[in-house]
Amino acid sequence: MSLTVPTMAEMMAKGESPEILFWVGCSGSFDDRAKKITKALVKILNNCNVNFAVLGAEESCTGDPAKRAGNEFTFQMQAMMNIQVLDGYEVKKIVTACPHCFNTLKNEYPELGGNYEVIHHTQLIQELINQGKLTLKDGGTFKGKKITFHDPCYLGRANDVYEAPRELIEKLDGELVEMKRCKTNGLCCGAGGAQMFKEAEKGNKEINIERTEEALELKPNIIATGCPFCNTMMTDGVKNFNKEEEVQVLDIAELIATAADL
Amino acid sequence: MISAIFFSVLLVLGFGFFTWNVLKVRNNIRLGRDVQRNDKKAERMKTMLLVAFGQRKMFTRIVPALLHLMIYAAFMITQIELIEIVVDGISGSHRVFKDALGGFYTFLISFIEVLSLLALVATIIFLWRRNLLKLPRLNMSEMKGWPKMDANMILFMEIILVSCIFTMNGADEVMHLAKTGESYGFAVTSTLGPLLFDGMGMETLHTLERIGWWGHIIMVFAFMNYLPYSKHFHIFLAFPNTYYSNLEKKGKFTNMEAVTKEVKLMMDPSADPFAAPVEGADEPQRFGAKDVTDLTWKNLMDSYTCTECGRCTSVCPANITGKLLSPRKIMMDTRDRLEEVGNNIRKHGKDHVDGKSLLGDYITEEEIWACTSCNACVQECPVNIDPLGIIVDLRRFLVMEESKVPTELTGMLTNIENNGAPWQFSQADRLNWANED
Ligand code: SF4
Ligand code: SF4
């Protein structure tokens, strides 16, 4: 199935304006693994005829890693440029598959003049299912599969979104199993706070190994998450234990796209 | 008469010294930068009632929560008895409320006795847990020396205090029995009293009762005046500290207004870069924090409120995996440094520079770069302390004032500035994924 990905500029040229902007994010645009998540989400959006658009080459980093690294200048430059673009297109509502973009756009742009309704893709997918726009097939794809959910810090603790991803997993015909440290007590994957872009400080273990170990104790078939960075960290962790044959690391969007046979 | 005078002097000294210490702490906290925490009064009140008064966050760990609750309840309720002690002490009366309150008095003292007994049990368990069980979070490197002694000291004080209460009521019970043939009917000492003190002479009993009475009140004053020097100050500060909690989403980092002004100037082509600063504009502050005076008053209040319980550190992913960072240590360092700065100001005047700073002399760069900003510490803290806020401000100082950035992060930042992504990909290629298989 080919994807339909209209850009804001194209829409504008046609005199149209979409209901919602899909903020793809740097990871979703450039990282090979994350691009698959991006596409899975677009499949869902296309399937449900959601009137959306992306910024394409006009999108730029939200500035999240700069802000977490303590460089407020770079962050605010990025934010102000993005706000100019977003306001130029009169964007009202944004969906993103990256909790870091989500947090920054939602919480940190308003004080700089950017006010939008921002939702995480798991929330949008949940809405689509609740509205009956998206139906999952009883294909039995996940029958008997154990799925555990790793809470991304910037979705969970940072923004109190715990239920949307879980409700989606529960809609699959698999079984949701929880790690001991979950929801408010979830353990970080190790990527946040700009750690993704540097080596960890000296210690006796990598954080993603600690977290993957905990997930693997449940003997899951799938480790689900809702963040491209968590995905990378958990995927590396699973490889470290040579478990990539038995355990898949998948985004909620990918699970749902599969279950809806898209 | 003599004892009434002695008691009054003790009372005035006790409260006087306490007030002096509290003012010292208040002045120290006011060394911090301003931050607005006066909005949403109803929500703040609710947070305080739930988190401080109701101890809601304690109950994620049920066993210590229950033990702590016993001591907390005993502490709260004993304050009522203290009123009687003060009146008796000044006027020379004995159990002044007994006749007025009648049966309710018996109930009240019984209630206090039962809670005191529970508190005693809890205290002994806490001592055992801290010293023999070697719970990891209570025995990390930052807990060596004074912090460990502080924790034990207060537990011992608690034991002495409760023992005094029981000696006082117990001896009094036996005397009362001998004199009137009637028991006071207090829940614990009506049994414990005769058990311990039966057969003793009136003289001895009276002395014991006085020892208990004076011991109790002296311990209360000692305890009160010890508090401002101890992590146990949290029993007061937990209330304002939770009231002034950050009510924003945890993921939201503060916006730096000073930077916003400059960035707006840079982006506004019509702005006059040489315009004279507005009359009365604040002196430019340094970006981020190097020392405690660069932090907000709330950060500083946090540091005085910290109970050193280590819940934050025990859930910190960096600490769990052996990195140097411990959010509890961040709070303890902040408090220690603040005490030092405050003392310097009192001794040498406001502009004294001692050549030391929070960043560098107390907290190292290695510690603050290990943080993943995961907010686990903030979530976990039973008194709503925010160690992450301090870590971020220290990073801001390093990056924006000192240009001290870990090398890999320099690359990331340059990429964002040059091509709008943390990696070296061209912005023009952002939509390529749509056409790839
Ligand atoms: S926010 Fe930083 S200090 Fe706090 S728990 Fe997470 S990694 Fe540790
Ligand atoms: S910051 Fe909070 S959780 Fe950490 S030691 Fe202090 S009181 Fe305990």
XYZ file of C-alpha atoms and ligand atoms in Angstrom:
715
model
C 0.000 0.000 0.000
C 1.470 3.350 -0.916
C 1.365 6.096 1.649
C -0.336 9.416 1.197
C 1.683 12.057 2.987
C 0.529 15.578 2.129
C 2.670 18.486 3.265
C 1.367 21.688 4.739
C 2.760 23.635 1.780
C 0.857 21.456 -0.698
C -2.338 21.773 1.277
C -1.947 25.513 1.488
C -1.409 25.734 -2.259
C -4.695 23.935 -2.743
C -6.374 26.286 -0.313
C -6.994 23.501 2.164
C -6.071 23.205 5.786
C -5.754 19.891 7.575
C -7.387 19.052 10.879
C -4.199 17.916 12.440
C -0.486 18.242 11.886
C 1.637 15.124 12.205
C 4.901 16.247 13.800
C 7.289 13.539 12.638
C 10.336 14.543 14.676
C 14.030 14.016 13.923
C 14.082 10.390 14.923
C 10.926 9.577 12.979
C 12.379 11.329 9.935
C 15.925 10.018 9.908
C 16.373 6.950 12.097
C 15.832 3.767 10.082
C 14.042 1.948 12.859
C 11.892 4.959 13.797
C 10.912 5.567 10.173
C 9.004 2.281 10.328
C 7.001 3.634 13.255
C 6.311 6.811 11.296
C 5.026 4.758 8.384
C 2.884 2.555 10.586
C 1.214 5.649 11.969
C 0.679 7.097 8.485
C -0.948 3.816 7.432
C -3.380 4.174 10.302
C -4.052 7.835 9.473
C -4.586 6.997 5.796
C -6.828 4.078 6.625
C -9.037 6.236 8.809
C -9.060 9.071 6.300
C -7.660 11.472 8.830
C -7.202 14.871 7.263
C -3.584 15.445 8.227
C -0.385 16.910 6.861
C 3.315 17.045 7.722
C 5.734 19.946 7.555
C 8.315 17.956 5.603
C 11.426 19.992 4.938
C 9.974 22.852 6.944
C 10.060 20.844 10.142
C 13.036 21.265 12.411
C 14.172 19.850 15.741
C 11.893 20.988 18.584
C 15.032 21.778 20.549
C 14.306 19.207 23.256
C 17.803 17.716 23.466
C 19.334 21.193 23.546
C 17.097 22.229 26.418
C 17.799 19.058 28.404
C 21.504 19.566 27.799
C 21.258 23.032 29.331
C 21.528 25.070 26.141
C 18.514 27.313 26.406
C 19.682 29.513 23.530
C 19.658 26.770 20.970
C 16.364 25.523 22.326
C 14.636 28.868 22.138
C 16.006 29.628 18.670
C 14.575 26.327 17.449
C 11.304 26.884 19.262
C 10.787 30.392 17.917
C 11.551 29.297 14.351
C 9.161 26.382 14.626
C 6.455 28.548 16.142
C 6.765 30.957 13.203
C 6.267 28.094 10.783
C 3.408 26.534 12.752
C 1.617 29.827 13.199
C 2.173 30.657 9.534
C 0.082 27.582 8.716
C -2.366 28.344 11.510
C -1.816 24.963 13.069
C -4.227 24.200 15.910
C -3.707 20.545 16.680
C -0.576 18.405 16.558
C 0.002 14.673 16.896
C 3.440 13.206 17.372
C 4.875 9.737 17.907
C 7.757 11.047 19.989
C 7.158 11.796 23.688
C 10.030 14.275 23.697
C 8.519 16.333 20.876
C 5.149 15.871 22.575
C 6.362 17.234 25.906
C 8.249 20.147 24.413
C 5.497 21.252 22.024
C 2.814 20.823 24.630
C 4.486 22.248 27.728
C 7.381 24.420 26.678
C 6.188 26.186 23.533
C 3.242 28.057 25.117
C 5.480 30.384 27.117
C 7.253 31.278 23.884
C 3.982 32.058 22.156
C 3.177 28.679 20.566
C -0.213 27.426 21.726
C -1.444 24.170 20.220
C -3.420 21.178 21.278
C -0.801 18.447 21.309
C -1.529 14.742 21.600
C 0.581 11.627 21.562
C -0.104 9.146 18.786
C -1.363 6.539 21.245
C -4.051 9.004 22.295
C -5.043 9.660 18.698
C -5.207 5.965 17.850
C -7.314 5.355 20.925
C -9.687 8.104 19.764
C -9.915 6.598 16.285
C -10.796 3.195 17.680
C -13.320 4.631 20.112
C -14.965 6.554 17.296
C -15.240 3.345 15.322
C -13.012 4.657 12.553
C -10.452 1.940 13.054
C -11.307 -1.701 13.654
C -8.880 -4.413 14.580
C -9.234 -7.769 12.830
C -9.521 -10.915 14.907
C -6.686 -12.358 12.897
C -5.187 -13.918 15.979
C -1.860 -12.253 15.171
C -1.180 -11.714 18.840
C -3.033 -14.740 20.163
C -1.245 -16.085 23.226
C 1.490 -13.468 22.944
C 2.808 -11.839 26.073
C 3.264 -8.100 25.662
C 4.858 -5.815 28.221
C 4.798 -2.032 28.013
C 7.804 0.120 28.788
C 6.629 3.581 29.923
C 8.558 6.379 28.239
C 9.471 8.907 30.973
C 8.328 11.882 28.915
C 4.949 10.307 28.260
C 4.354 8.782 31.692
C 5.800 10.666 34.619
C 6.382 13.842 32.659
C 2.829 14.085 31.302
C 0.785 11.493 33.175
C -0.209 9.472 30.110
C -0.282 5.868 31.297
C -3.593 4.490 30.137
C -3.836 5.208 26.399
C -1.033 2.827 25.399
C -2.250 0.152 27.795
C -5.818 0.303 26.584
C -4.544 -0.188 23.050
C -2.514 -3.231 24.027
C -5.537 -4.654 25.789
C -7.486 -4.373 22.553
C -5.097 -6.876 20.964
C -5.770 -10.540 21.561
C -2.510 -10.923 23.458
C -1.829 -10.591 27.156
C -0.507 -7.416 28.783
C 2.030 -8.234 31.487
C 3.460 -5.489 33.681
C 7.022 -5.094 34.836
C 7.506 -4.470 38.541
C 8.632 -0.952 37.810
C 5.805 0.385 35.679
C 3.621 3.468 35.308
C 4.703 6.105 37.860
C 7.516 3.800 38.957
C 8.715 3.023 35.455
C 12.476 2.848 35.008
C 14.027 5.083 32.369
C 15.544 3.401 29.282
C 18.594 5.614 29.659
C 18.121 7.876 26.640
C 16.466 10.948 28.150
C 18.036 14.231 29.155
C 20.237 14.242 26.040
C 21.908 10.974 27.157
C 20.957 9.526 23.759
C 23.666 11.633 22.207
C 26.550 10.840 24.532
C 28.278 7.981 26.277
C 27.007 7.259 29.782
C 29.100 8.359 32.748
C 31.219 5.745 34.470
C 29.177 3.115 36.298
C 28.773 -0.627 36.601
C 25.979 -1.175 34.105
C 24.154 0.475 31.224
C 20.674 1.689 32.084
C 19.092 0.040 29.044
C 20.574 -3.305 30.120
C 19.057 -2.928 33.595
C 15.700 -2.144 32.026
C 15.792 -4.861 29.367
C 16.750 -7.399 31.998
C 13.624 -6.494 33.927
C 11.466 -6.818 30.825
C 13.007 -10.154 29.845
C 12.294 -11.625 33.267
C 8.646 -11.671 32.226
C 9.537 -13.809 29.217
C 7.545 -11.579 26.890
C 7.145 -12.057 23.153
C 6.941 -8.350 22.609
C 8.287 -5.329 24.430
C 6.025 -2.480 23.410
C 6.846 1.162 23.792
C 5.724 4.543 22.532
C 8.972 6.392 21.968
C 11.566 6.041 19.214
C 14.423 6.513 21.678
C 13.107 3.926 24.114
C 12.726 1.666 21.097
C 16.405 2.028 20.207
C 17.515 1.469 23.784
C 15.352 -1.589 24.332
C 16.269 -3.049 20.936
C 19.957 -2.724 21.810
C 19.253 -4.286 25.180
C 17.503 -7.282 23.647
C 20.400 -7.750 21.210
C 22.799 -7.625 24.121
C 21.082 -10.681 25.596
C 20.929 -12.386 22.169
C 17.173 -12.539 22.402
C 16.280 -10.779 19.163
C 14.910 -14.053 17.763
C 12.379 -14.489 20.535
C 11.588 -10.954 21.622
C 10.473 -8.112 19.397
C 10.585 -4.462 20.376
C 7.644 -2.706 18.752
C 5.875 0.612 18.906
C 2.165 0.711 19.759
C 1.495 2.143 16.292
C 3.136 -0.907 14.723
C 1.137 -3.292 16.884
C -2.120 -1.609 15.972
C -1.282 -1.340 12.270
C -0.562 -5.076 12.243
C -3.718 -5.928 14.151
C -5.764 -3.823 11.744
C -4.076 -5.668 8.899
C -2.673 -2.522 7.309
C 7.928 28.349 93.256
C 11.567 27.835 92.383
C 10.617 25.196 89.900
C 7.960 27.446 88.344
C 10.578 30.151 87.795
C 13.051 27.642 86.459
C 10.387 26.279 84.146
C 9.443 29.715 82.839
C 13.063 30.556 82.111
C 13.448 27.262 80.292
C 10.308 27.971 78.290
C 11.450 31.415 77.200
C 14.962 30.223 76.374
C 13.673 27.201 74.507
C 11.290 29.133 72.323
C 13.661 32.058 71.949
C 16.518 29.965 70.657
C 14.169 28.073 68.392
C 12.794 31.283 66.889
C 16.307 32.566 66.339
C 17.217 29.379 64.492
C 14.075 29.412 62.414
C 14.732 33.001 61.360
C 18.239 31.993 60.346
C 16.850 29.273 58.110
C 14.263 31.668 56.711
C 16.937 34.222 55.842
C 19.002 31.538 54.176
C 16.060 30.419 52.072
C 15.464 34.003 51.043
C 18.923 34.150 49.512
C 17.428 32.311 46.537
C 16.071 33.829 43.358
C 12.413 34.590 43.075
C 9.904 32.172 41.642
C 6.129 32.522 41.618
C 4.324 29.938 43.700
C 1.342 31.879 44.945
C -1.280 30.957 42.368
C -3.893 28.186 42.527
C -4.303 28.387 46.287
C -6.986 25.696 46.480
C -4.896 23.179 44.566
C -1.887 24.005 46.732
C -3.870 23.506 49.894
C -5.085 20.163 48.603
C -1.575 19.051 47.715
C -0.362 19.992 51.178
C -3.175 18.144 52.904
C -2.675 15.019 50.850
C 1.089 14.856 50.655
C 2.267 16.391 53.932
C -0.633 15.875 56.298
C -1.984 12.693 54.711
C 1.511 11.373 53.823
C 0.115 9.970 50.625
C 3.396 9.418 48.867
C 4.818 7.564 51.841
C 2.305 4.811 51.279
C 3.917 3.529 48.120
C 6.164 1.674 50.590
C 3.752 0.335 53.112
C 5.961 -0.958 55.932
C 8.059 2.150 56.559
C 4.938 4.226 55.940
C 3.066 2.539 58.795
C 6.017 2.734 61.156
C 6.547 6.375 60.282
C 2.840 7.030 60.767
C 3.029 5.705 64.336
C 5.763 8.158 65.235
C 4.062 10.973 63.351
C 0.700 10.397 65.051
C 2.321 10.159 68.481
C 4.212 13.367 67.825
C 1.102 15.234 66.747
C -1.113 14.067 69.585
C 1.490 14.510 72.333
C 1.419 18.232 71.622
C -1.931 18.285 73.422
C -0.408 16.886 76.578
C 2.309 19.483 76.247
C -0.238 22.225 76.822
C -1.019 20.708 80.189
C 2.634 20.359 81.029
C 3.229 24.019 80.275
C 0.269 25.149 82.410
C 1.307 22.837 85.264
C 4.881 24.014 84.959
C 4.078 27.700 85.218
C 1.290 27.517 87.787
C 2.574 24.642 89.875
C -0.674 22.713 89.397
C -0.821 18.947 88.869
C -2.757 17.519 85.946
C -4.747 20.686 85.605
C -7.113 19.386 82.951
C -8.020 16.186 84.773
C -11.013 17.412 86.692
C -12.258 19.722 83.988
C -12.220 17.076 81.280
C -13.182 14.085 83.373
C -13.635 10.911 81.343
C -12.385 12.590 78.207
C -9.110 13.285 79.967
C -8.656 9.595 80.674
C -9.403 8.845 77.044
C -6.979 11.484 75.811
C -4.063 10.399 77.963
C -4.803 6.764 77.150
C -4.736 7.622 73.477
C -1.408 9.367 73.905
C -0.053 6.401 75.821
C -1.075 3.883 73.189
C 0.407 5.979 70.408
C 3.575 6.483 72.414
C 3.896 2.757 72.864
C 3.450 2.219 69.134
C 5.970 4.964 68.457
C 8.412 3.236 70.769
C 8.025 -0.016 68.864
C 8.430 1.801 65.550
C 11.513 3.613 66.804
C 13.178 0.381 67.834
C 12.385 -1.188 64.465
C 13.771 1.886 62.704
C 16.991 1.696 64.720
C 17.360 -1.955 63.892
C 16.601 -1.345 60.229
C 19.036 1.503 59.944
C 21.919 -0.047 61.872
C 21.636 -3.801 61.700
C 19.592 -4.552 58.607
C 21.790 -2.255 56.508
C 19.103 -1.186 54.077
C 21.126 -0.024 51.058
C 19.400 3.329 50.637
C 20.164 4.261 54.244
C 23.808 3.301 54.047
C 25.211 4.982 50.939
C 28.361 7.060 50.952
C 26.602 10.400 51.462
C 25.067 8.980 54.638
C 28.401 8.363 56.392
C 29.256 10.452 59.454
C 26.931 13.217 60.564
C 23.825 12.196 58.579
C 23.915 8.732 60.089
C 24.448 10.098 63.569
C 21.662 12.622 63.053
C 19.246 9.859 62.150
C 20.194 7.717 65.143
C 20.250 10.632 67.545
C 16.659 11.538 66.885
C 15.596 7.930 67.341
C 17.353 7.806 70.704
C 15.746 11.069 71.720
C 12.420 9.548 70.845
C 13.109 6.557 73.096
C 14.106 8.793 76.019
C 11.038 10.928 75.473
C 8.632 8.027 75.500
C 10.385 6.461 78.505
C 9.929 9.744 80.366
C 6.220 9.793 79.598
C 5.791 6.276 80.918
C 7.929 6.918 84.008
C 5.917 10.048 84.753
C 2.492 8.493 84.298
C 3.527 5.150 85.782
C 4.921 6.532 89.029
C 1.989 8.914 89.294
C -0.392 5.995 88.869
C 1.163 4.050 91.745
C 1.084 7.139 93.991
C -2.506 7.837 93.057
C -3.419 4.248 93.838
C -1.743 4.411 97.229
C -3.361 7.736 98.099
C -6.891 7.241 96.846
C -7.164 3.552 96.182
C -8.227 4.448 92.662
C -6.480 4.054 89.347
C -6.187 6.857 86.787
C -7.304 4.258 84.299
C -4.783 5.207 81.607
C -4.480 2.537 78.945
C -0.817 1.635 79.345
C 0.386 2.883 82.720
C -2.499 1.464 84.743
C -0.806 -1.858 84.098
C 2.762 -0.768 83.424
C 2.966 1.516 86.456
C 2.310 -1.096 89.160
C 4.397 -3.574 87.199
C 7.483 -1.345 87.331
C 7.070 0.675 90.475
C 4.959 -1.352 92.918
C 6.327 -1.470 96.459
C 8.407 1.671 96.122
C 8.154 4.342 98.789
C 6.202 7.542 98.205
C 9.405 9.586 98.264
C 11.005 7.530 95.497
C 7.832 7.528 93.458
C 7.557 11.275 93.683
C 11.154 11.685 92.563
C 10.579 9.304 89.656
C 7.467 11.173 88.629
C 9.380 14.463 88.663
C 12.267 12.958 86.709
C 9.782 11.787 84.114
C 8.032 15.148 84.009
C 11.184 17.246 83.742
C 12.860 14.741 81.476
C 9.911 14.901 79.141
C 9.783 18.656 78.905
C 13.549 19.043 78.653
C 13.619 16.495 75.834
C 10.871 18.393 74.060
C 12.874 21.605 74.188
C 16.061 19.825 73.216
C 14.284 18.158 70.324
C 12.733 21.408 69.170
C 16.037 23.195 69.153
C 17.855 20.341 67.559
C 15.433 20.300 64.631
C 16.773 23.254 62.642
C 20.163 21.548 62.551
C 18.765 18.237 61.467
C 17.010 16.511 58.623
C 14.099 16.285 61.051
C 13.245 19.868 60.293
C 11.013 18.277 57.681
C 8.308 17.873 60.302
C 7.676 21.605 59.930
C 8.902 22.348 56.438
C 7.009 19.478 54.822
C 3.902 21.644 55.048
C 5.052 24.829 53.303
C 7.236 22.812 50.977
C 4.344 20.772 49.623
C 2.124 23.860 49.547
C 4.628 25.553 47.244
C 5.032 22.431 45.074
C 5.566 22.731 41.371
C 2.095 22.201 39.954
C 3.148 22.091 36.302
C 3.627 18.875 34.363
C 6.883 17.300 35.481
C 8.265 17.294 31.964
C 8.097 21.051 31.660
C 11.447 22.691 32.299
C 11.374 26.334 33.328
C 11.545 28.954 30.632
C 14.518 31.293 30.882
C 13.058 34.771 30.393
C 16.437 36.402 29.970
C 17.160 34.143 27.031
C 13.739 34.778 25.530
C 14.464 38.506 25.486
C 17.746 38.012 23.689
C 16.391 35.503 21.204
C 13.483 37.788 20.363
C 15.923 40.614 19.770
C 17.974 38.402 17.484
C 14.944 37.336 15.501
C 13.328 40.740 15.264
C 14.936 42.676 12.408
C 13.459 45.977 13.543
C 14.892 45.806 17.058
C 17.651 48.236 17.912
C 20.522 46.171 19.284
C 22.141 49.255 20.820
C 19.049 50.449 22.622
C 19.846 51.534 26.154
C 18.569 49.092 28.749
C 15.300 50.057 30.296
C 15.659 52.205 33.396
C 15.395 50.101 36.530
C 15.842 46.833 34.674
C 17.229 44.071 36.862
C 20.914 43.523 36.920
C 21.753 40.772 34.462
C 21.745 37.469 36.303
C 24.088 34.700 35.431
C 22.582 31.965 33.259
C 21.837 28.873 35.282
C 23.294 28.175 38.683
C 26.829 27.998 39.950
C 26.092 28.528 43.605
C 23.105 28.268 45.926
C 22.265 31.950 45.535
C 21.569 31.301 41.837
C 18.895 28.761 42.717
C 15.302 29.678 43.540
C 14.076 30.000 47.121
C 11.993 26.898 46.464
C 15.097 24.889 45.596
C 16.583 26.102 48.868
C 13.455 25.308 50.865
C 13.578 21.857 49.261
C 17.077 21.355 50.618
C 16.002 22.182 54.182
C 12.978 19.910 53.831
C 14.902 16.867 52.626
C 14.503 13.971 55.035
C 17.538 12.167 53.612
C 15.339 9.121 53.184
C 16.983 8.237 49.874
C 13.807 7.192 48.102
C 14.866 9.413 45.211
C 18.284 7.815 44.962
C 16.908 4.289 45.210
C 14.851 4.828 42.030
C 17.399 6.913 40.118
C 18.432 4.986 36.990
C 21.860 6.584 37.061
C 22.455 5.637 40.677
C 21.057 2.131 40.227
C 23.601 1.503 37.494
C 26.534 2.674 39.569
C 26.970 6.255 38.406
C 28.143 8.914 40.812
C 24.838 10.802 40.722
C 22.573 10.596 43.756
C 19.641 13.020 43.859
C 19.663 12.853 47.661
C 23.265 14.019 47.668
C 22.302 16.921 45.397
C 19.838 18.049 48.076
C 22.228 17.479 50.975
C 25.024 19.355 49.202
C 22.695 22.250 48.486
C 21.757 22.501 52.145
C 25.332 22.206 53.398
C 26.522 24.863 51.003
C 23.601 27.128 51.882
C 24.443 26.861 55.585
C 28.010 27.778 54.759
C 27.016 30.775 52.633
C 24.524 31.918 55.286
C 27.122 31.697 58.050
C 29.623 33.601 55.944
C 27.144 36.383 55.354
C 26.357 36.626 59.039
C 30.019 36.686 59.968
C 31.601 38.720 57.201
C 28.779 40.693 55.606
C 26.746 40.370 52.470
C 29.477 40.670 49.881
C 31.845 38.127 51.310
C 33.306 35.742 48.752
C 34.822 32.527 49.999
C 35.984 31.296 46.639
C 33.834 28.211 46.854
C 30.651 27.247 45.039
C 28.000 24.545 44.960
C 29.141 23.424 41.525
C 32.705 22.257 41.764
C 33.270 22.187 45.515
C 30.187 20.136 46.356
C 28.636 18.760 43.186
C 30.825 17.590 40.332
C 30.203 17.815 36.608
C 30.279 14.053 36.377
C 27.277 13.837 38.659
C 25.077 16.274 36.813
C 25.832 14.849 33.366
C 24.703 11.386 34.472
C 21.080 12.501 34.857
C 18.535 11.297 32.293
C 15.922 13.846 33.441
C 13.559 10.924 33.984
C 11.760 12.568 36.934
C 11.787 9.346 38.970
C 13.306 11.223 41.920
C 10.688 13.959 41.750
C 7.896 11.411 41.554
C 9.219 9.422 44.473
C 9.970 12.165 46.984
C 7.466 12.022 49.853
C 7.710 15.778 50.435
C 7.651 16.916 46.786
C 11.285 17.897 46.418
C 12.627 18.525 42.920
C 16.306 17.544 42.614
C 16.063 17.647 38.820
C 15.413 21.413 38.837
C 18.779 21.974 40.510
C 20.587 19.594 38.165
C 19.197 21.406 35.135
C 20.215 24.825 36.440
C 23.744 23.573 37.096
C 23.905 22.224 33.550
C 22.704 25.559 32.206
C 25.517 27.351 33.966
C 28.118 24.912 32.658
C 26.849 25.088 29.104
C 25.891 28.718 28.729
C 28.399 30.468 30.982
C 31.391 28.156 30.830
C 30.879 26.414 27.492
C 31.737 23.175 29.247
C 29.786 20.613 27.266
C 30.646 16.926 26.913
C 32.221 16.563 23.471
C 29.522 14.388 21.957
C 26.899 16.881 23.026
C 28.761 19.687 21.304
C 28.287 17.774 18.064
C 24.606 17.283 18.754
C 24.112 20.980 19.482
C 25.998 22.098 16.396
C 23.898 19.788 14.267
C 20.690 21.242 15.641
C 21.937 24.742 14.956
C 23.170 23.936 11.447
C 20.680 21.469 10.067
C 17.800 21.352 12.505
C 18.358 17.807 13.763
C 20.651 16.328 16.407
C 22.337 14.247 13.700
C 24.053 15.314 10.498
C 21.147 14.967 8.114
C 20.049 17.711 5.800
C 16.773 19.375 6.646
C 15.771 19.056 2.989
C 15.747 15.264 3.400
C 13.235 15.198 6.216
C 10.480 13.765 4.087
C 12.545 11.127 2.292
C 11.031 8.362 4.411
C 7.692 8.846 2.642
C 9.175 7.653 -0.627
C 11.344 4.829 0.668
C 10.157 1.257 1.046
S 15.796 12.804 37.011
Fe 18.021 12.481 37.063
S 18.536 12.470 39.236
Fe 16.318 12.197 39.118
S 16.047 9.979 39.126
Fe 16.142 10.576 36.971
S 18.309 10.361 36.428
Fe 18.204 10.341 38.666
S 14.881 14.471 48.114
Fe 12.997 13.566 48.901
S 13.201 11.392 48.374
Fe 15.216 12.268 48.224
S 16.168 11.937 50.200
Fe 15.256 13.979 50.263
S 13.242 13.645 51.103
Fe 13.966 11.626 50.469
